Coordinates of C-alpha atoms in Angstrom, one line a residue:
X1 CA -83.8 220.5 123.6
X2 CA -81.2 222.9 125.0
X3 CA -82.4 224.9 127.9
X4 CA -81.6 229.0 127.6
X5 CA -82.2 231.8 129.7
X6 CA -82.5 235.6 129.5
X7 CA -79.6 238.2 130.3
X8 CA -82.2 239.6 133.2
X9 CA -82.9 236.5 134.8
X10 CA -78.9 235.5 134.6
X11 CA -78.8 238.7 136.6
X12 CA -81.7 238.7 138.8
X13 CA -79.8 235.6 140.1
X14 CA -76.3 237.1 140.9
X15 CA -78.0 240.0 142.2
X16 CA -79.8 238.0 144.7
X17 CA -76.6 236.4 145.4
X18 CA -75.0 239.4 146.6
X19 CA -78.0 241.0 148.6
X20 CA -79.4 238.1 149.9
X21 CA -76.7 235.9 150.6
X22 CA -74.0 238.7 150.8
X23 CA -71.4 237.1 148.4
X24 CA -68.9 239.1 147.2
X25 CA -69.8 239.9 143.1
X26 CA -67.1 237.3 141.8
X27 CA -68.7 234.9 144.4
X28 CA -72.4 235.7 143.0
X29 CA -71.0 234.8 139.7
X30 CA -69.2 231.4 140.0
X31 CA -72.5 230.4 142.3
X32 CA -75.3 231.3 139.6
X33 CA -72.9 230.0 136.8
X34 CA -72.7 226.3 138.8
X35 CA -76.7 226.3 139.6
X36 CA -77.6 227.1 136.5
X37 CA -75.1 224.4 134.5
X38 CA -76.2 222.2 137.1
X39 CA -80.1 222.4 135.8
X40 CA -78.8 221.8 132.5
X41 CA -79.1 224.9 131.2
X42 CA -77.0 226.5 128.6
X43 CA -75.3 229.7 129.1
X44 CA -73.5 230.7 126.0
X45 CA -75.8 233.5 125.5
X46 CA -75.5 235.4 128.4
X47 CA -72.2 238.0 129.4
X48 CA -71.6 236.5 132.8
X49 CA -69.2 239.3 133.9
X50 CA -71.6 241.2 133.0
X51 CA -72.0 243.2 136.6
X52 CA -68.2 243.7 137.3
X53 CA -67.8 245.3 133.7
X54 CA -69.2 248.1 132.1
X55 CA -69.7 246.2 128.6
X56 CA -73.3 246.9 129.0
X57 CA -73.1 250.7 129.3
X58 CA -70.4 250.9 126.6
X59 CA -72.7 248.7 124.4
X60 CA -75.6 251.4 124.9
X61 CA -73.3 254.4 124.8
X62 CA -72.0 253.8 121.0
X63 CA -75.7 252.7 120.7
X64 CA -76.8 256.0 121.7
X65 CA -74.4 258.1 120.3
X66 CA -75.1 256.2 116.7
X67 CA -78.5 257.3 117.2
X68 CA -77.7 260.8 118.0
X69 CA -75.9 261.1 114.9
X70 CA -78.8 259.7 113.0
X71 CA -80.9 262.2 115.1
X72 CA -78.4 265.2 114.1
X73 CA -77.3 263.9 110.4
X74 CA -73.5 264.5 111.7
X75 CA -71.2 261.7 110.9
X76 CA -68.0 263.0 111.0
X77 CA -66.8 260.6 113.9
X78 CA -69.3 257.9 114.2
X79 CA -66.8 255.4 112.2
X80 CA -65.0 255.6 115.7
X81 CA -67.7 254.7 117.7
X82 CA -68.7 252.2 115.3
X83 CA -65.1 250.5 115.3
X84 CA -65.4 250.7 119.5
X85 CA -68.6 249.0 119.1
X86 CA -67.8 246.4 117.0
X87 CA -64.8 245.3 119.4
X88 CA -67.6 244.4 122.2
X89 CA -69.1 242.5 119.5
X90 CA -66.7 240.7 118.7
X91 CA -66.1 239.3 121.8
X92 CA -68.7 236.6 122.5
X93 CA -72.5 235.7 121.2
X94 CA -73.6 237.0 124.3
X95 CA -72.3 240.7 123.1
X96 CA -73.9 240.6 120.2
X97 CA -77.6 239.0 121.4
X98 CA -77.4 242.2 124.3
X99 CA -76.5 244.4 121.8
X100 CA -79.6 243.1 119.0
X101 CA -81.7 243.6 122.3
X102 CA -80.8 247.2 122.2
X103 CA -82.0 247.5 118.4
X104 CA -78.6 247.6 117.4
X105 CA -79.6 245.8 113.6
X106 CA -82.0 248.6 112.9
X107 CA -79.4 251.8 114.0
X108 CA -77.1 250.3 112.0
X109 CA -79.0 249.8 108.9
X110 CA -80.6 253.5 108.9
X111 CA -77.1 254.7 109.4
X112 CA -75.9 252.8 105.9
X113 CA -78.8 254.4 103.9
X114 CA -77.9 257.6 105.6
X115 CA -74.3 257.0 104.2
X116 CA -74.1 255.2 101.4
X117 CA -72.3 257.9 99.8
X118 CA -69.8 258.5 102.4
X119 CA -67.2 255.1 102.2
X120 CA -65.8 255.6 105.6
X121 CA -68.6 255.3 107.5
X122 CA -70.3 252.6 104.9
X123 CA -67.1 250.5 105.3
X124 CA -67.4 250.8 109.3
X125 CA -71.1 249.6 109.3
X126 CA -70.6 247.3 107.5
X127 CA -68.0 245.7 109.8
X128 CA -70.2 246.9 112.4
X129 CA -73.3 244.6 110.7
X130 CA -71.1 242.1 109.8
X131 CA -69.9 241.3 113.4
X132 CA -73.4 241.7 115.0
X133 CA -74.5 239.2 112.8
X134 CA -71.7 236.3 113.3
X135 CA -73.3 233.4 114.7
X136 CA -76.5 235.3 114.8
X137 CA -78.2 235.6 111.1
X138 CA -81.7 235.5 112.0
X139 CA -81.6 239.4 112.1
X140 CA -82.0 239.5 108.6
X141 CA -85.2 241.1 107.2
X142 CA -86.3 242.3 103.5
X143 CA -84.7 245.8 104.3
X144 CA -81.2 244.4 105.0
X145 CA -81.1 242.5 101.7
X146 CA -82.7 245.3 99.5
X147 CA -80.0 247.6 101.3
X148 CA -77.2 244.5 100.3
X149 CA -78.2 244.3 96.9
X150 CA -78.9 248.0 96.4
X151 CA -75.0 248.9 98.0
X152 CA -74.1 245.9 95.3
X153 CA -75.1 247.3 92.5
X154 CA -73.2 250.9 93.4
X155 CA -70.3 249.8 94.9
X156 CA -67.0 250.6 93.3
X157 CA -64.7 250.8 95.8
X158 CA -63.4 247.7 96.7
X159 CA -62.8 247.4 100.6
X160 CA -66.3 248.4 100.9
X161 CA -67.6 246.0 98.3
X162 CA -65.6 243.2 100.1
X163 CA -67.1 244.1 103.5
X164 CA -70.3 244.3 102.1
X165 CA -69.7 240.4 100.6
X166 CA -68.9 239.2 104.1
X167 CA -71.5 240.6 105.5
X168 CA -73.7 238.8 102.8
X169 CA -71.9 235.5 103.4
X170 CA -72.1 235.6 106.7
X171 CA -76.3 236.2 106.7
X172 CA -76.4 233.1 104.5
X173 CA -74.6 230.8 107.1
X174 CA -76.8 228.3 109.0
X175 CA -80.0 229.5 107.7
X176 CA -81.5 228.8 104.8
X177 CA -84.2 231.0 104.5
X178 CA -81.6 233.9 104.1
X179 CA -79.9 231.9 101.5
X180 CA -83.5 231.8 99.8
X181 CA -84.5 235.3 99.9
X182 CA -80.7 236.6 99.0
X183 CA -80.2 233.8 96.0
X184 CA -83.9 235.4 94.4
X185 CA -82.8 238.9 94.9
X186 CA -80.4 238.0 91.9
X187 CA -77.6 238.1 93.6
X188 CA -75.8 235.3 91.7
X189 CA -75.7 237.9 88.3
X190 CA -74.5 240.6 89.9
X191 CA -71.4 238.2 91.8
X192 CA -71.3 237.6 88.5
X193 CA -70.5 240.7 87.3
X194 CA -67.4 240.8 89.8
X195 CA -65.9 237.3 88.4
X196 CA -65.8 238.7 84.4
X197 CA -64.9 241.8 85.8
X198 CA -61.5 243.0 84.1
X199 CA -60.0 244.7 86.6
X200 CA -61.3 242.1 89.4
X201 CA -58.6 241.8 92.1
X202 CA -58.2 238.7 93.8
X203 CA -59.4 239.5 96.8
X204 CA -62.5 240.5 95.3
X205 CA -62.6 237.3 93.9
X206 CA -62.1 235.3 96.7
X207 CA -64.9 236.7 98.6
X208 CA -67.5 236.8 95.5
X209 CA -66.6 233.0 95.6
X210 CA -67.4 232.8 99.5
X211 CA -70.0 233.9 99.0
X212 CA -71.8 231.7 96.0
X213 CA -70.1 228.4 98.3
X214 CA -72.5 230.1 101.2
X215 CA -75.3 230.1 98.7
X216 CA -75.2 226.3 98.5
X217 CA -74.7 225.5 102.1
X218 CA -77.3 223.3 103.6
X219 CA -76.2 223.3 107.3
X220 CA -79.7 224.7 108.6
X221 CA -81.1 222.2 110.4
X222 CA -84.1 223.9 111.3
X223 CA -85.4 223.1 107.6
X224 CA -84.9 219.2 106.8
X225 CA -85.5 220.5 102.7
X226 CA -83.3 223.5 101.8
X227 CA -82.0 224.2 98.2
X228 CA -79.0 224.1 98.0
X229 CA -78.8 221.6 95.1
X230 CA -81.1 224.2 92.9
X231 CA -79.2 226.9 93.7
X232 CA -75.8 224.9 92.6
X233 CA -77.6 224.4 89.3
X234 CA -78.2 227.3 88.6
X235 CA -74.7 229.2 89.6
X236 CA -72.8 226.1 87.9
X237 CA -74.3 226.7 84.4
X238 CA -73.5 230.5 84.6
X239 CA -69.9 230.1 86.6
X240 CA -68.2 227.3 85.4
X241 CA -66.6 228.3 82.5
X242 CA -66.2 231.9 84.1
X243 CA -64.5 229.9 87.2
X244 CA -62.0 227.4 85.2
X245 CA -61.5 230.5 83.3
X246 CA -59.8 233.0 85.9
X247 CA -57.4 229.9 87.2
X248 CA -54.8 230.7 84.4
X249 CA -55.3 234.1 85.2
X250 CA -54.7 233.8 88.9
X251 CA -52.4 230.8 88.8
X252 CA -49.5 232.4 90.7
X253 CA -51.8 233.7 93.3
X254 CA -52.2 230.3 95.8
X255 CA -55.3 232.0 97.6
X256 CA -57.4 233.1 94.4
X257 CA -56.5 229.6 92.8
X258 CA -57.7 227.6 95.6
X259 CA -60.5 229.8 96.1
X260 CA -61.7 228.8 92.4
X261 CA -60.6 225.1 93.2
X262 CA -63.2 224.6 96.0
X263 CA -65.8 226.6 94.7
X264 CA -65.9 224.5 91.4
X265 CA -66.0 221.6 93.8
X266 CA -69.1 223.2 95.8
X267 CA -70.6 223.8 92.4
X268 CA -70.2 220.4 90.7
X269 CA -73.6 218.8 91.5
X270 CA -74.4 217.0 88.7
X271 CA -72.9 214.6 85.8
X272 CA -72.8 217.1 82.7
X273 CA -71.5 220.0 85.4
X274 CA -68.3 217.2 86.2
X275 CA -67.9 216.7 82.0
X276 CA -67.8 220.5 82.2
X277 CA -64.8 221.1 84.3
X278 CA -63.2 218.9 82.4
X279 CA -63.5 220.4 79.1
X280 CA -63.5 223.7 80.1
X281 CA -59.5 222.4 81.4
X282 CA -60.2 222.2 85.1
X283 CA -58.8 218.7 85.3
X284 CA -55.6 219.4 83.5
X285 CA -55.3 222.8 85.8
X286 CA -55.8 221.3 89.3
X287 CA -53.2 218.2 88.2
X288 CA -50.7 220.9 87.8
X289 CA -51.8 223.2 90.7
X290 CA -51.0 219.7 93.1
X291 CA -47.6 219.3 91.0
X292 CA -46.4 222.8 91.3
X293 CA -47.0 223.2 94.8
X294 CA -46.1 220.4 96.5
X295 CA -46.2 221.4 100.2
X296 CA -49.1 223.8 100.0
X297 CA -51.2 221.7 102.5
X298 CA -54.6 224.3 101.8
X299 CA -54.7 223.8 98.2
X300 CA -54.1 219.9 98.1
X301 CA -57.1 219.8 100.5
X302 CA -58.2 221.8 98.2
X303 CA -57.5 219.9 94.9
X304 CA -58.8 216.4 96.5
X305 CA -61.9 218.1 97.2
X306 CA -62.5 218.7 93.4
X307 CA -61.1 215.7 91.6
X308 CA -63.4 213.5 94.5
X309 CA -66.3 215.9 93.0
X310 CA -65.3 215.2 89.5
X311 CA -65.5 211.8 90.0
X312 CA -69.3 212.0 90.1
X313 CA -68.9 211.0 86.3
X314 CA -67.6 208.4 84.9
X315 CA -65.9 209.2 82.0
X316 CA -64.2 212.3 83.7
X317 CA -63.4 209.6 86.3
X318 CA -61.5 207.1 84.2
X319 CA -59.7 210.2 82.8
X320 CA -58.5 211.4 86.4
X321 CA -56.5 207.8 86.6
X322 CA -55.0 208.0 83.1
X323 CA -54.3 211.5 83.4
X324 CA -52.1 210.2 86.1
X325 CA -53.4 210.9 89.3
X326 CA -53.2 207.8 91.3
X327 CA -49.7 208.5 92.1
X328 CA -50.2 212.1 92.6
X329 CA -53.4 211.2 95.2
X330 CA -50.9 208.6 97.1
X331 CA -48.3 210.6 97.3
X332 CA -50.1 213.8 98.4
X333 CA -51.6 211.0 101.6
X334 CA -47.9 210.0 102.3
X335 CA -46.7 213.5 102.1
X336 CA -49.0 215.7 104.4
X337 CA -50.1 212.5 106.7
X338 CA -49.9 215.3 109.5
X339 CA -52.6 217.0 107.7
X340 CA -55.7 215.4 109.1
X341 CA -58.2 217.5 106.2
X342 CA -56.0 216.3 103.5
X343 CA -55.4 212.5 105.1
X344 CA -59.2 212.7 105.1
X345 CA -60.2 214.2 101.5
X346 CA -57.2 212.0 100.0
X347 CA -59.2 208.5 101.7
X348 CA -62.2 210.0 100.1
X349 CA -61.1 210.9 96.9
X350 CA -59.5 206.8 96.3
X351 CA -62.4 205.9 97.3
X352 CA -64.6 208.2 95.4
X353 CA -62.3 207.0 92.4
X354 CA -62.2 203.0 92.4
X355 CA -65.8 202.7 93.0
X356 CA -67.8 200.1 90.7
X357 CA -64.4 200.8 88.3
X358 CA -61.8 197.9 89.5
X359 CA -59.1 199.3 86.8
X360 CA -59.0 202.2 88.8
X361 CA -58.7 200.2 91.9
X362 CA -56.0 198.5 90.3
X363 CA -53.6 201.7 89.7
X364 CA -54.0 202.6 93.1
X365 CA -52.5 198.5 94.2
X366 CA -49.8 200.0 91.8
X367 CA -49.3 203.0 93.8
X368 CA -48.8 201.2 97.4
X369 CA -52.3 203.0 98.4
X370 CA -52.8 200.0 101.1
X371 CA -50.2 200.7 103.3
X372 CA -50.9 204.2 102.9
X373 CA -54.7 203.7 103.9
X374 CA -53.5 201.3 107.0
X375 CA -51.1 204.1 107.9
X376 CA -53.4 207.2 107.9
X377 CA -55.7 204.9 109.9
X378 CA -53.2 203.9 112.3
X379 CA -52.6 207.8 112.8
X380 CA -55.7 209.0 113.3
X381 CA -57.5 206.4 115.8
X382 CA -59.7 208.2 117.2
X383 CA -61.1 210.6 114.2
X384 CA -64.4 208.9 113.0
X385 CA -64.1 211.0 109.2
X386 CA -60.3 209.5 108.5
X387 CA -61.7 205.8 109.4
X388 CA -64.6 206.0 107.7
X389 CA -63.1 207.2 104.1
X390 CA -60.8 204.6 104.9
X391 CA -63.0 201.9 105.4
X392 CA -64.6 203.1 102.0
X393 CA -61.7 203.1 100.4
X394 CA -61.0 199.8 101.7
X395 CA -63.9 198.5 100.6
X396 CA -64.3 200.0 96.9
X397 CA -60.7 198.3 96.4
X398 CA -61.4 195.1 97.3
X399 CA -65.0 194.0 96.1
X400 CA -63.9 193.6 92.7
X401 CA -60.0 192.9 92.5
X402 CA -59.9 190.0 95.2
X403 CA -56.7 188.3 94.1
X404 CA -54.8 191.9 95.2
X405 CA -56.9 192.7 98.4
X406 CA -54.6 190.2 100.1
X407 CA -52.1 193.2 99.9
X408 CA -54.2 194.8 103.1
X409 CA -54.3 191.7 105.0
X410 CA -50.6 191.6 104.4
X411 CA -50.0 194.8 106.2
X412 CA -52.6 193.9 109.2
X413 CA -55.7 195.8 108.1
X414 CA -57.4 193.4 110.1
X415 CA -56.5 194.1 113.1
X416 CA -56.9 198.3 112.6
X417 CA -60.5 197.5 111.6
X418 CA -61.2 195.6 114.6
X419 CA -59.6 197.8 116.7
X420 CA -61.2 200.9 115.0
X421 CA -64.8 199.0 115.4
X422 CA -64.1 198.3 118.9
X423 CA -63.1 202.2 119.7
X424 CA -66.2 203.7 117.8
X425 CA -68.7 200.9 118.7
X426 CA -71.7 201.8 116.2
X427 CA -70.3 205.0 114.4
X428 CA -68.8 202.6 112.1
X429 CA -69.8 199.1 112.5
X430 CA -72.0 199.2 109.1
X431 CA -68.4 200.7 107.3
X432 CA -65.6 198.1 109.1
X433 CA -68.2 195.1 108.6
X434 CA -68.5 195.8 104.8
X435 CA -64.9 196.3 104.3
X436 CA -63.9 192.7 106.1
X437 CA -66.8 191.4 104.5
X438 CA -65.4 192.4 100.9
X439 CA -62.1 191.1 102.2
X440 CA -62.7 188.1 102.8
X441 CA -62.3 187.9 106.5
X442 CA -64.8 186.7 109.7
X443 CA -67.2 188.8 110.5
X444 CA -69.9 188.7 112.9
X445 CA -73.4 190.0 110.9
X446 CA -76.2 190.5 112.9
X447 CA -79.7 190.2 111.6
X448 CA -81.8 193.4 111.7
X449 CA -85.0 191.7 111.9
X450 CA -86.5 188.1 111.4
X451 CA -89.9 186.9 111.6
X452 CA -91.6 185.6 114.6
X453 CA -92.8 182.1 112.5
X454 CA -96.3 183.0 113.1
X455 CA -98.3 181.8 109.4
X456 CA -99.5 184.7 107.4
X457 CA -103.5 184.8 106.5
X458 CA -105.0 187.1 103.4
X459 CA -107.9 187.9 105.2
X460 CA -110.2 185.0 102.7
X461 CA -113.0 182.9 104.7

């Protein structure tokens, strides 16, 4: 459990500090900042500068003068003082939890219903909102998302509809009641609405899409059930032909495209949604988005992440490796191997691809994917994600085709698994011992459990 503390008692003790002790203020600080790390306490959420600035007046001041406008019903500069105040928020957590203290979430929402038909001071708040609420979504209440949806649904001017979408996306992050309440507002119909949308431009696009791949997020872990995978359903049967739709459209525009790339792969949560994609032209499209840019590290990444999801069926599976991407995958590895994200999704997608199928795994021995796989592991010692795909990929390559696993122990894959299992101890000892095991060479298995030899009764006289 991580220990916490308020702003006031932070202050209390560098206030003592300074009377008590007579430390200078900088001297007050750096003593309460090592007694209170030294009880373990975390202080993230407190401005520790806090007395030789005047953050906390100018915090209160645009505070107070955002009121006073609300008082007065005069807005004619408050997008200033809104722009000033988002600047301290922006600055650290601890900015923004002083700032909530000061009812900062409530101001700001009165002041967008008092606007909503005056952009330049909607488009401010919302910033404003947007930034208060970074790192810190557990402001949200029913009023917020009535005002989000209600702002949605009149919105046609589109900075302020892209601010507003941020600040949507950013509530959903990390908590997954949010996600709930926004996803049953209906929200997914009026995103929607933006996607089919003629005149759409692609930044419009690109943050509708942020926001349904925030609406499937399950990174709460306050809640060990969220629902993500319902809410997938339910966008994927109303998006997916909508999404592999737009990517001719936008196929020049690298940003939009990999946008729609990695929000298909978000989507993708079940068998017939994979034979979807695939119909609807999404394999053929993201083949020729990794052929026509090359070097584009982002949408590779990108790419990998969405054929490894379209893998999920088998069919579509078998068609990714005669549609010709083995060597594409390989060479996309050898390519960016500085790329640690596409090293990482490229391990996952070979493995992804050859398991239970050993033809595929056979295409990929064609390609020279073993020394690739002992290479990117070689690289990246010490990141537990790059081994693990590797040892997967490892593994998924060899169970089946043993007469061309040799290839690996050729090119010393022992000895990076042993060394790799050695540097990360437990992390991967299940993963290294399954891939030796499947290759063939010694390794030490340790029994889990095994009876104490004591005979077993039923209980019958």
């Amino acid at each position: 459990m991580v220990r916490v503390i308020s702003q006031e008692t932070y202050n209390e003790v560098v206030n003592e500090n300074i009377e008590q002790f007579s430390m200078t203020p900088k001297e007050a600080i750096e003593d309460a900042i090592q007694q209170f790390e030294a009880q373990g306490i975390d202080l993230s959420n407190i401005i520790k500068d806090l007395i030789l600035s005047d953050n906390n007046e100018l915090i209160s001041s645009y505070l107070n003068q955002i009121n006073i406008a609300l008082e007065d019903k005069n807005y004619g500069n408050i997008h200033h003082t809104l722009d000033k105040l988002r600047n301290e928020l922006d600055k650290d957590i601890a900015h923004r939890l002083y700032a909530e203290k000061n009812g900062a979430y409530n101001s700001l929402i009165k002041l967008m219903k008092a606007c909503l038909n005056n952009g330049t001071v909607l488009k401010a708040t919302l910033k404003a909102i947007t930034s208060l609420m970074t790192g810190n979504p557990d402001l949200l209440n029913d009023e917020g998302i009535a005002l989000q949806i209600q702002i949605l649904d009149r919105c046609l001017d589109v900075p302020t509809l892209q601010c507003l979408l941020r600040w949507i996306r950013e509530c959903c992050i990390k908590h997954e009641l949010n996600r709930q309440s926004i996803f049953n507002a209906d929200i997914f119909n009026k995103l929607k609405k933006i996607l089919i949308r003629d005149n759409a431009s692609g930044p419009e696009l690109r943050d509708a899409c942020a926001v349904i791949r925030a609406l499937v997020l399950d990174d709460d872990i306050r809640h060990e059930y969220g629902k993500a995978h319902e809410h997938a359903s339910v966008i994927a049967k109303g998006a997916i032909n909508v999404l592999t739709g737009l990517m001719p459209r936008y196929r020049k525009d690298k940003a939009v495209v990999g946008d729609l790339i990695i929000t298909l792969a978000a989507l993708i949560v079940r068998n017939e949604f994979c034979q979807e994609v695939e119909d609807a032209g999404g394999l053929k499209f993201v083949i020729d988005v990794m052929i026509d840019y090359p070097d584009s590290e982002k949408l590779n990444w990108q790419a990998l992440k969405l054929l490894k999801a379209l893998a999920g069926n088998d069919d579509v599976k078998s068609h990714i490796i005669t549609s010709g991407c083995g060597p594409i995958i390989v060479s996309a590895i050898s390519r960016m191997k500085g790329s640690e994200c596409v090293v990482t999704a490229g391990l996952a997608c070979i493995s992804a691809l050859t398991l239970r199928c050993s033809s595929n795994a056979g295409v990929f021995y064609d390609c020279g994917a073993p020394l690739i796989i002992i290479d990117a592991m070689k690289a990246y010692p010490k990141s537990v994600s790059v081994l693990k795909q590797a040892a997967w990929a490892i593994r998924n390559m060899s169970v089946r085709n043993k007469a061309e696993c040799s290839e690996f122990i050729t090119h010393g894959v022992e000895d990076v698994l042993k060394s790799a299992h050695k540097l990360h101890g437990p992390k991967l000892e299940s993963d290294i011992k399954a891939a030796l095991r499947d290759l063939c060479l010694k390794v030490e298995l340790e029994e889990r459990w095994t009876g104490k030899g004591v005979s077993l009764s039923n209980g019958i006289n």
